[in-house]
């Protein structure tokens, strides 16, 4: 459940971020709609999972876009607006990360929410249109009667009734947010409806407003001002029920807090006695549901039996019935209708106990009655509102419920249509795909174990081999399909970079456009995870170091706006990802200088080719930037690039033309799981070398091999000299061929380096399924993984990178 | 030497309830000594199969085997105890155990029996460690006059 939630959220957040960045130049109406919809979904999902900080952040953004959508204001500073929204999204993302890692989502989004709210307020007042129902008109002035003189430092008790603008939706969450925003400034809060998490309270708030009482140190004016900040507030009635200094309190409302609600509502005390039908079963649960329903209309509920959670109460309820007492502002008749909707009730006796509350003087009678009178009227219109256990039983109620549902459906029409399109997609957990891939590998091996079985040797099996061929064909088709299921387009990874470019441009005052080409290129899921970080670092590097400030560019007769191009394409078994910019290019002298300072130079400066020089920037801690900025200068970023690429068996090459820009080419394999391998014999073992890294293989002649004074063997191939490694020495394999002329030399390359290794013999080339070595083994130089051969033997896969380690 | 790992004796499934495995030990023989491992750790016993050597590993690590698609490391208990190498014969077995979530094979001279040793008959080893392989002994189990050396897998498998 949680996994699904965080997966969906992550997708939504990503989608949102992209829409926002696309829209930054000016929000089109459908973009606003889309953002609004996404925020609405996030809010709903988060509220459902009880992640209130996320839902309140989403809520405030939603408000913002609701306003944009409804009012269509002009002269909005979209750039700042986008900043706020992105900040909000970052908060949500941070919380999501916490949730995924199983940490408590304890982040405090209040600051972000306040900022966004402030932004909205500013829009409302500063924007061309004044707010339709200016909250100030609500009559704050006469209300000031009460507690503006309440001495600070002491608690005064307040009662507030809040009405939200029609169509503001999700009133319960708005109410919750309002209280949440007040935070610790208020204590001893009692509010009606009591349960504002449940959606059924929405109707009640719409009809009766949201009433709460609280103790606060704030003065009347302060509290009033804070409440007026609430978004979509239509009307606020605030009164002081108890002065801070209780000695001077003249209003007769010093009633004990338990009774306060009752008194304030001018309600009556009722008692109800119910019995359930015989055979209704689960009477305690039914009673509980009954109480829950009642809670919407009444407060201060007591019941006998007191404990209806334990099953022991079932028997009691069956025998003696279920008694409740409660206080409600509804009339006897209304309650009768509401309660008789309960399922399986055989007997209901409802009595009014006392009417005394009516006489209790409300402190500000002139203001208070207005909303209260209005409330029952509205409530009556919305009746019957209670949610009985089974909606099927009460068609009238179902109709009443339809309305908000319909409204929501209307708002969600477009996403629904979108969903319908997407229904041909399903999401599958990666572990299942991994398992499928493993089985696939087993199948491939089993197939060759059968068709190349020793028992079949020397038999005339024409028909068998024909069928076997067919089997092999099908298996290889299935294999292709399994592999393709793991392939994901690079587009999501690429589009994420828009955000980085945007943020950096803002901070560094640069003007950069990100061009994306070939984002539909597909790469294995495991690999994609490893290239997002390298890409980000390279792009940061390009913008920070490469692209010049607009003025500088103008002087160099370049367009003021810089361009970073992100391109992907297939090339054989690899995918090339090219990041190029039209900036200043890499500065060879600077890099050489820095390398000299760090003592990295191994030969004379002039002997280094440009490519070799550029490789220095990938070393850890290497930065030519003198000033550490928030984006670069610590020498970490490019190091991440090379290490991450190493993990997936990729490489990076840098090209640069001073003054014209630089180009980073990342070469990554399409997939990790199944590769083409060359099986070679070494002693009695078979090793596998990835075909990708093999350049050529040949028989060597004694004359071309020589040894340098320190004992390193070299081999001359067509006028070039390469290091030679005898694999049996490297791996300490006995019983291998030691005569260089009897063995086979394989030239392998890794990035720009090339080396020759000697093995006994080549056996053949075949696709192999890569398996990890048991954890029992630590990192072995020159060996990365292993595979199973057709006959079930294990073959270790040679990792060419290991030969180049110094 | 058989090359077929399928000729295995399944000893216990991973979810064994306490009662059936309690106080039971699989005993095996190296030279003349009898050693025991708690039966709950044992996954299966297979005859010697083809072992692929892995470079750069200690001498007692014989290599890896293919156990129905699982790659399982195999160590030679004789060599781990610093006893001289002995040619594999028909009695030589690989005892596959599951240790901290991964499988590992132990090559032993021969498997003896499943012994029932009550807790009362399990004694701590003598404190003076004279023999090298003493360090791998956690306890000593006694059945009548027979003594079984109960192995400390943490130490045996520590690399």
JSON list of N, CA and C in Angstrom, two decimals, chain A residues 68-98:
[
{"chain": "A", "resi": 68, "resn": "UNK", "atom": "N", "xyz": [-5.83, 30.92, -9.56]},
{"chain": "A", "resi": 68, "resn": "UNK", "atom": "CA", "xyz": [-5.41, 31.25, -10.93]},
{"chain": "A", "resi": 68, "resn": "UNK", "atom": "C", "xyz": [-6.47, 30.82, -11.93]},
{"chain": "A", "resi": 69, "resn": "UNK", "atom": "N", "xyz": [-7.01, 29.65, -11.68]},
{"chain": "A", "resi": 69, "resn": "UNK", "atom": "CA", "xyz": [-7.96, 29.10, -12.63]},
{"chain": "A", "resi": 69, "resn": "UNK", "atom": "C", "xyz": [-9.25, 29.90, -12.64]},
{"chain": "A", "resi": 70, "resn": "UNK", "atom": "N", "xyz": [-9.70, 30.23, -11.44]},
{"chain": "A", "resi": 70, "resn": "UNK", "atom": "CA", "xyz": [-11.01, 30.89, -11.33]},
{"chain": "A", "resi": 70, "resn": "UNK", "atom": "C", "xyz": [-10.93, 32.36, -11.70]},
{"chain": "A", "resi": 71, "resn": "UNK", "atom": "N", "xyz": [-9.88, 33.01, -11.23]},
{"chain": "A", "resi": 71, "resn": "UNK", "atom": "CA", "xyz": [-9.84, 34.47, -11.37]},
{"chain": "A", "resi": 71, "resn": "UNK", "atom": "C", "xyz": [-9.07, 34.90, -12.61]},
{"chain": "A", "resi": 72, "resn": "UNK", "atom": "N", "xyz": [-8.20, 34.01, -13.07]},
{"chain": "A", "resi": 72, "resn": "UNK", "atom": "CA", "xyz": [-7.39, 34.33, -14.22]},
{"chain": "A", "resi": 72, "resn": "UNK", "atom": "C", "xyz": [-6.76, 35.71, -14.08]},
{"chain": "A", "resi": 73, "resn": "UNK", "atom": "N", "xyz": [-6.04, 35.95, -13.02]},
{"chain": "A", "resi": 73, "resn": "UNK", "atom": "CA", "xyz": [-5.51, 37.29, -12.76]},
{"chain": "A", "resi": 73, "resn": "UNK", "atom": "C", "xyz": [-4.42, 37.65, -13.77]},
{"chain": "A", "resi": 74, "resn": "UNK", "atom": "N", "xyz": [-4.23, 38.94, -13.92]},
{"chain": "A", "resi": 74, "resn": "UNK", "atom": "CA", "xyz": [-3.18, 39.38, -14.84]},
{"chain": "A", "resi": 74, "resn": "UNK", "atom": "C", "xyz": [-2.01, 39.91, -14.03]},
{"chain": "A", "resi": 75, "resn": "UNK", "atom": "N", "xyz": [-0.90, 40.06, -14.70]},
{"chain": "A", "resi": 75, "resn": "UNK", "atom": "CA", "xyz": [0.26, 40.65, -14.04]},
{"chain": "A", "resi": 75, "resn": "UNK", "atom": "C", "xyz": [0.83, 39.78, -12.94]},
{"chain": "A", "resi": 76, "resn": "UNK", "atom": "N", "xyz": [0.73, 38.48, -13.09]},
{"chain": "A", "resi": 76, "resn": "UNK", "atom": "CA", "xyz": [1.29, 37.60, -12.06]},
{"chain": "A", "resi": 76, "resn": "UNK", "atom": "C", "xyz": [2.76, 37.38, -12.35]},
{"chain": "A", "resi": 77, "resn": "UNK", "atom": "N", "xyz": [3.57, 37.39, -11.29]},
{"chain": "A", "resi": 77, "resn": "UNK", "atom": "CA", "xyz": [4.99, 37.11, -11.44]},
{"chain": "A", "resi": 77, "resn": "UNK", "atom": "C", "xyz": [5.16, 35.59, -11.46]},
{"chain": "A", "resi": 78, "resn": "UNK", "atom": "N", "xyz": [5.11, 35.02, -12.65]},
{"chain": "A", "resi": 78, "resn": "UNK", "atom": "CA", "xyz": [5.09, 33.56, -12.74]},
{"chain": "A", "resi": 78, "resn": "UNK", "atom": "C", "xyz": [6.38, 32.93, -12.25]},
{"chain": "A", "resi": 79, "resn": "UNK", "atom": "N", "xyz": [7.45, 33.68, -12.42]},
{"chain": "A", "resi": 79, "resn": "UNK", "atom": "CA", "xyz": [8.74, 33.13, -12.03]},
{"chain": "A", "resi": 79, "resn": "UNK", "atom": "C", "xyz": [8.77, 32.87, -10.51]},
{"chain": "A", "resi": 80, "resn": "UNK", "atom": "N", "xyz": [8.34, 33.88, -9.75]},
{"chain": "A", "resi": 80, "resn": "UNK", "atom": "CA", "xyz": [8.31, 33.71, -8.29]},
{"chain": "A", "resi": 80, "resn": "UNK", "atom": "C", "xyz": [7.31, 32.64, -7.92]},
{"chain": "A", "resi": 81, "resn": "UNK", "atom": "N", "xyz": [6.22, 32.67, -8.60]},
{"chain": "A", "resi": 81, "resn": "UNK", "atom": "CA", "xyz": [5.17, 31.69, -8.34]},
{"chain": "A", "resi": 81, "resn": "UNK", "atom": "C", "xyz": [5.74, 30.29, -8.50]},
{"chain": "A", "resi": 82, "resn": "UNK", "atom": "N", "xyz": [6.47, 30.10, -9.61]},
{"chain": "A", "resi": 82, "resn": "UNK", "atom": "CA", "xyz": [7.07, 28.80, -9.87]},
{"chain": "A", "resi": 82, "resn": "UNK", "atom": "C", "xyz": [8.03, 28.42, -8.76]},
{"chain": "A", "resi": 83, "resn": "UNK", "atom": "N", "xyz": [8.81, 29.41, -8.31]},
{"chain": "A", "resi": 83, "resn": "UNK", "atom": "CA", "xyz": [9.72, 29.14, -7.20]},
{"chain": "A", "resi": 83, "resn": "UNK", "atom": "C", "xyz": [8.98, 28.57, -6.00]},
{"chain": "A", "resi": 84, "resn": "UNK", "atom": "N", "xyz": [7.86, 29.21, -5.70]},
{"chain": "A", "resi": 84, "resn": "UNK", "atom": "CA", "xyz": [7.10, 28.76, -4.53]},
{"chain": "A", "resi": 84, "resn": "UNK", "atom": "C", "xyz": [6.59, 27.35, -4.73]},
{"chain": "A", "resi": 85, "resn": "UNK", "atom": "N", "xyz": [6.07, 27.11, -5.90]},
{"chain": "A", "resi": 85, "resn": "UNK", "atom": "CA", "xyz": [5.50, 25.79, -6.15]},
{"chain": "A", "resi": 85, "resn": "UNK", "atom": "C", "xyz": [6.60, 24.74, -6.09]},
{"chain": "A", "resi": 86, "resn": "UNK", "atom": "N", "xyz": [7.74, 25.06, -6.69]},
{"chain": "A", "resi": 86, "resn": "UNK", "atom": "CA", "xyz": [8.83, 24.09, -6.69]},
{"chain": "A", "resi": 86, "resn": "UNK", "atom": "C", "xyz": [9.30, 23.85, -5.26]},
{"chain": "A", "resi": 87, "resn": "UNK", "atom": "N", "xyz": [9.32, 24.93, -4.48]},
{"chain": "A", "resi": 87, "resn": "UNK", "atom": "CA", "xyz": [9.72, 24.76, -3.08]},
{"chain": "A", "resi": 87, "resn": "UNK", "atom": "C", "xyz": [8.77, 23.81, -2.37]},
{"chain": "A", "resi": 88, "resn": "UNK", "atom": "N", "xyz": [7.50, 24.03, -2.65]},
{"chain": "A", "resi": 88, "resn": "UNK", "atom": "CA", "xyz": [6.50, 23.14, -2.06]},
{"chain": "A", "resi": 88, "resn": "UNK", "atom": "C", "xyz": [6.71, 21.71, -2.50]},
{"chain": "A", "resi": 89, "resn": "UNK", "atom": "N", "xyz": [7.02, 21.54, -3.79]},
{"chain": "A", "resi": 89, "resn": "UNK", "atom": "CA", "xyz": [7.22, 20.19, -4.30]},
{"chain": "A", "resi": 89, "resn": "UNK", "atom": "C", "xyz": [8.46, 19.55, -3.67]},
{"chain": "A", "resi": 90, "resn": "UNK", "atom": "N", "xyz": [9.49, 20.37, -3.48]},
{"chain": "A", "resi": 90, "resn": "UNK", "atom": "CA", "xyz": [10.70, 19.84, -2.87]},
{"chain": "A", "resi": 90, "resn": "UNK", "atom": "C", "xyz": [10.40, 19.33, -1.47]},
{"chain": "A", "resi": 91, "resn": "UNK", "atom": "N", "xyz": [9.56, 20.08, -0.79]},
{"chain": "A", "resi": 91, "resn": "UNK", "atom": "CA", "xyz": [9.17, 19.64, 0.54]},
{"chain": "A", "resi": 91, "resn": "UNK", "atom": "C", "xyz": [8.46, 18.29, 0.46]},
{"chain": "A", "resi": 92, "resn": "UNK", "atom": "N", "xyz": [7.53, 18.20, -0.47]},
{"chain": "A", "resi": 92, "resn": "UNK", "atom": "CA", "xyz": [6.79, 16.95, -0.61]},
{"chain": "A", "resi": 92, "resn": "UNK", "atom": "C", "xyz": [7.74, 15.81, -0.96]},
{"chain": "A", "resi": 93, "resn": "UNK", "atom": "N", "xyz": [8.67, 16.09, -1.87]},
{"chain": "A", "resi": 93, "resn": "UNK", "atom": "CA", "xyz": [9.63, 15.06, -2.26]},
{"chain": "A", "resi": 93, "resn": "UNK", "atom": "C", "xyz": [10.45, 14.61, -1.07]},
{"chain": "A", "resi": 94, "resn": "UNK", "atom": "N", "xyz": [10.90, 15.58, -0.28]},
{"chain": "A", "resi": 94, "resn": "UNK", "atom": "CA", "xyz": [11.69, 15.25, 0.90]},
{"chain": "A", "resi": 94, "resn": "UNK", "atom": "C", "xyz": [10.93, 14.34, 1.82]},
{"chain": "A", "resi": 95, "resn": "UNK", "atom": "N", "xyz": [9.66, 14.67, 2.02]},
{"chain": "A", "resi": 95, "resn": "UNK", "atom": "CA", "xyz": [8.84, 13.85, 2.91]},
{"chain": "A", "resi": 95, "resn": "UNK", "atom": "C", "xyz": [8.63, 12.46, 2.34]},
{"chain": "A", "resi": 96, "resn": "UNK", "atom": "N", "xyz": [8.45, 12.42, 1.01]},
{"chain": "A", "resi": 96, "resn": "UNK", "atom": "CA", "xyz": [8.26, 11.11, 0.37]},
{"chain": "A", "resi": 96, "resn": "UNK", "atom": "C", "xyz": [9.48, 10.24, 0.55]},
{"chain": "A", "resi": 97, "resn": "UNK", "atom": "N", "xyz": [10.66, 10.86, 0.42]},
{"chain": "A", "resi": 97, "resn": "UNK", "atom": "CA", "xyz": [11.89, 10.10, 0.62]},
{"chain": "A", "resi": 97, "resn": "UNK", "atom": "C", "xyz": [11.91, 9.51, 2.02]},
{"chain": "A", "resi": 98, "resn": "UNK", "atom": "N", "xyz": [11.53, 10.35, 2.98]},
{"chain": "A", "resi": 98, "resn": "UNK", "atom": "CA", "xyz": [11.52, 9.88, 4.36]},
{"chain": "A", "resi": 98, "resn": "UNK", "atom": "C", "xyz": [10.59, 8.69, 4.50]}
]
